[in-house]
XYZ file of N, CA and C in Angstrom:
276
model
N 61.591 82.174 98.411
C 61.001 83.432 98.794
C 59.771 83.713 97.950
N 58.745 84.176 98.561
C 57.544 84.487 97.812
C 57.533 85.936 97.339
N 58.328 86.787 97.958
C 58.394 88.191 97.574
C 59.298 88.343 96.360
N 58.788 88.894 95.273
C 59.562 89.040 94.046
C 60.342 90.339 93.981
N 60.187 91.223 94.958
C 60.910 92.494 94.946
C 62.385 92.255 95.249
N 63.279 92.925 94.509
C 64.711 92.771 94.773
C 65.051 93.268 96.172
N 66.022 92.634 96.784
C 66.476 93.094 98.091
C 67.994 93.165 98.083
N 68.566 94.139 98.789
C 70.016 94.264 98.808
C 70.641 93.147 99.624
N 71.836 92.765 99.253
C 72.563 91.734 99.982
C 73.189 92.348 101.232
N 73.288 91.587 102.333
C 73.841 92.134 103.566
C 75.338 92.412 103.490
N 76.074 91.672 102.665
C 77.478 91.953 102.449
C 77.578 92.884 101.250
N 78.713 93.564 101.122
C 78.919 94.405 99.945
C 79.371 93.507 98.799
N 78.548 93.397 97.769
C 78.843 92.547 96.622
C 78.810 93.378 95.349
N 79.705 93.042 94.417
C 79.696 93.681 93.098
C 80.025 92.617 92.064
N 79.284 92.614 90.971
C 79.521 91.669 89.891
C 80.221 92.385 88.748
N 81.448 91.963 88.463
C 82.178 92.437 87.288
C 81.744 91.544 86.137
N 81.312 92.164 85.031
C 80.712 91.373 83.965
C 80.769 92.115 82.645
N 80.324 91.418 81.611
C 80.159 91.972 80.270
C 78.796 91.513 79.767
N 78.082 92.393 79.103
C 76.718 92.078 78.658
C 76.638 90.855 77.755
N 77.662 90.624 76.944
C 77.589 89.569 75.926
C 78.253 88.261 76.339
N 78.747 88.194 77.554
C 79.385 86.974 78.055
C 78.290 85.996 78.501
N 78.218 84.788 77.909
C 77.151 83.846 78.286
C 77.231 83.402 79.748
N 78.422 83.344 80.316
C 78.562 82.966 81.720
C 78.061 84.087 82.632
N 78.263 85.328 82.209
C 77.737 86.471 82.956
C 76.213 86.475 82.918
N 75.659 86.128 81.770
C 74.202 86.052 81.630
C 73.637 85.028 82.610
N 74.292 83.882 82.748
C 73.836 82.851 83.689
C 73.807 83.393 85.117
N 74.834 84.152 85.492
C 74.881 84.725 86.842
C 73.760 85.747 87.015
N 73.543 86.588 86.023
C 72.479 87.593 86.121
C 71.101 86.936 86.209
N 70.897 85.839 85.499
C 69.627 85.102 85.593
C 69.439 84.563 87.010
N 70.487 83.994 87.587
C 70.404 83.487 88.963
C 70.091 84.623 89.937
N 70.717 85.782 89.735
C 70.431 86.941 90.590
C 68.962 87.325 90.500
N 68.441 87.345 89.282
C 67.041 87.700 89.075
C 66.119 86.683 89.748
N 66.427 85.400 89.601
C 65.613 84.351 90.223
C 65.602 84.476 91.744
N 66.728 84.922 92.314
C 66.841 85.074 93.764
C 66.326 86.426 94.251
N 66.005 87.317 93.324
C 65.554 88.652 93.706
C 66.672 89.525 94.233
N 67.901 89.235 93.813
C 69.057 89.999 94.289
C 69.341 91.178 93.376
N 69.654 92.285 93.983
C 70.039 93.474 93.249
C 71.456 93.837 93.684
N 72.429 93.451 92.864
C 73.829 93.719 93.168
C 74.344 94.829 92.276
N 75.416 95.473 92.717
C 76.076 96.452 91.861
C 76.696 95.720 90.677
N 76.428 96.211 89.475
C 76.971 95.627 88.249
C 78.076 96.548 87.740
N 79.254 95.973 87.523
C 80.393 96.733 87.008
C 80.783 96.142 85.659
N 80.418 96.843 84.594
C 80.656 96.365 83.231
C 82.090 96.683 82.820
N 82.873 95.649 82.597
C 84.292 95.830 82.274
C 84.520 96.209 80.818
N 83.517 96.049 79.978
C 83.643 96.426 78.570
C 83.350 97.911 78.379
N 82.286 98.377 78.981
C 81.867 99.775 78.812
C 82.623 100.738 79.721
N 83.131 100.231 80.839
C 83.789 101.091 81.820
C 85.181 100.533 82.120
N 86.196 101.020 81.389
C 87.555 100.483 81.531
C 88.105 100.563 82.956
N 87.637 101.530 83.751
C 88.120 101.620 85.132
C 87.719 100.389 85.938
N 86.579 99.795 85.604
C 86.165 98.572 86.300
C 87.062 97.396 85.924
N 87.486 97.343 84.683
C 88.427 96.287 84.269
C 89.754 96.452 85.009
N 90.220 97.684 85.132
C 91.471 97.935 85.868
C 91.336 97.528 87.335
N 90.198 97.852 87.954
C 89.926 97.441 89.345
C 89.973 95.926 89.482
N 89.335 95.252 88.542
C 89.258 93.792 88.565
C 90.650 93.174 88.497
N 91.470 93.655 87.592
C 92.826 93.117 87.439
C 93.676 93.447 88.662
N 93.566 94.673 89.155
C 94.358 95.079 90.319
C 93.962 94.298 91.570
N 92.667 94.092 91.763
C 92.203 93.433 92.979
C 92.212 91.926 92.908
N 91.750 91.391 91.784
C 91.601 89.947 91.667
C 92.719 89.249 90.926
N 93.520 90.025 90.204
C 94.658 89.440 89.511
C 94.382 88.996 88.085
N 93.113 89.022 87.668
C 92.743 88.616 86.302
C 91.639 89.531 85.794
N 91.527 89.627 84.478
C 90.469 90.429 83.875
C 89.287 89.606 83.413
N 89.229 88.351 83.822
C 88.183 87.418 83.402
C 86.849 87.755 84.072
N 85.774 87.667 83.281
C 84.431 87.843 83.831
C 83.614 86.587 83.558
N 82.629 86.289 84.400
C 82.185 87.081 85.535
C 83.113 86.922 86.737
N 83.072 87.936 87.582
C 83.790 87.871 88.851
C 82.934 88.562 89.900
N 82.718 87.881 90.998
C 81.970 88.455 92.107
C 82.960 88.952 93.148
N 82.912 90.252 93.408
C 83.738 90.833 94.473
C 82.901 90.812 95.744
N 83.436 90.166 96.768
C 82.739 90.035 98.039
C 83.549 90.787 99.083
N 83.024 91.907 99.547
C 83.651 92.656 100.634
C 82.987 92.199 101.924
N 83.694 91.351 102.654
C 83.148 90.791 103.888
C 83.090 91.854 104.979
N 82.224 91.638 105.940
C 82.046 92.603 107.019
C 83.284 92.731 107.897
N 84.192 91.739 107.853
C 85.430 91.822 108.645
C 86.534 92.588 107.918
N 86.228 93.119 106.717
C 87.201 93.904 105.966
C 87.934 93.135 104.882
N 87.817 91.809 104.866
C 88.464 91.005 103.826
C 87.683 91.127 102.512
N 88.424 91.058 101.401
C 87.811 91.066 100.075
C 88.140 89.764 99.377
N 87.111 89.140 98.828
C 87.252 87.876 98.098
C 86.833 88.117 96.649
N 87.584 87.533 95.708
C 87.288 87.649 94.281
C 86.940 86.257 93.772
N 85.692 86.046 93.364
C 85.216 84.737 92.922
C 84.977 84.789 91.415
N 85.691 83.929 90.662
C 85.698 84.034 89.207
C 84.791 83.072 88.448
N 84.546 81.906 88.891
C 83.797 80.923 88.094
C 82.289 81.135 88.238
N 81.569 81.157 87.110
C 80.127 81.409 87.158
C 79.396 80.385 88.026
N 79.765 79.117 87.937
C 79.106 78.084 88.752
C 79.354 78.337 90.237
N 80.573 78.741 90.588
C 80.887 79.054 91.988
C 80.101 80.272 92.463
N 80.000 81.280 91.602
C 79.251 82.492 91.951
C 77.781 82.152 92.182
N 77.200 81.383 91.280
C 75.788 81.002 91.412
C 75.570 80.173 92.675
N 76.460 79.224 92.950
C 76.355 78.428 94.182
C 76.432 79.319 95.413
N 77.355 80.270 95.408
C 77.507 81.197 96.534
C 76.211 81.984 96.748
N 75.677 82.540 95.675
C 74.457 83.339 95.785
C 73.285 82.499 96.275
N 73.144 81.293 95.751
C 72.035 80.418 96.181
C 72.199 79.988 97.635
N 73.430 79.706 98.041
C 73.682 79.282 99.420
C 73.404 80.406 100.414
N 73.829 81.613 100.082
C 73.714 82.724 101.021
C 72.394 83.485 100.934
N 71.732 83.433 99.779
C 70.545 84.269 99.590
C 69.339 83.511 99.044
N 69.474 82.178 98.881
C 68.393 81.394 98.300
C 67.372 80.918 99.292
């Protein structure tokens, strides 16, 4: 893409993360490179986001990409490499 302005993703996406997690940093760098602006849910600063993550995804590990598909299904993707591949495949 030649346009550097961030654009919203067509699916509802949220990244559960922590500022100091190196794997989270890698995902945020990929988002920036792709011009993606996703909702960021910091599990360290906002304990309610950590509770959501554990309740929905089953683990408190970050990074985790919550993907709310248009058909109503919710997917929880935990591995940074998988998250980056997903973002590049769908928005690259």
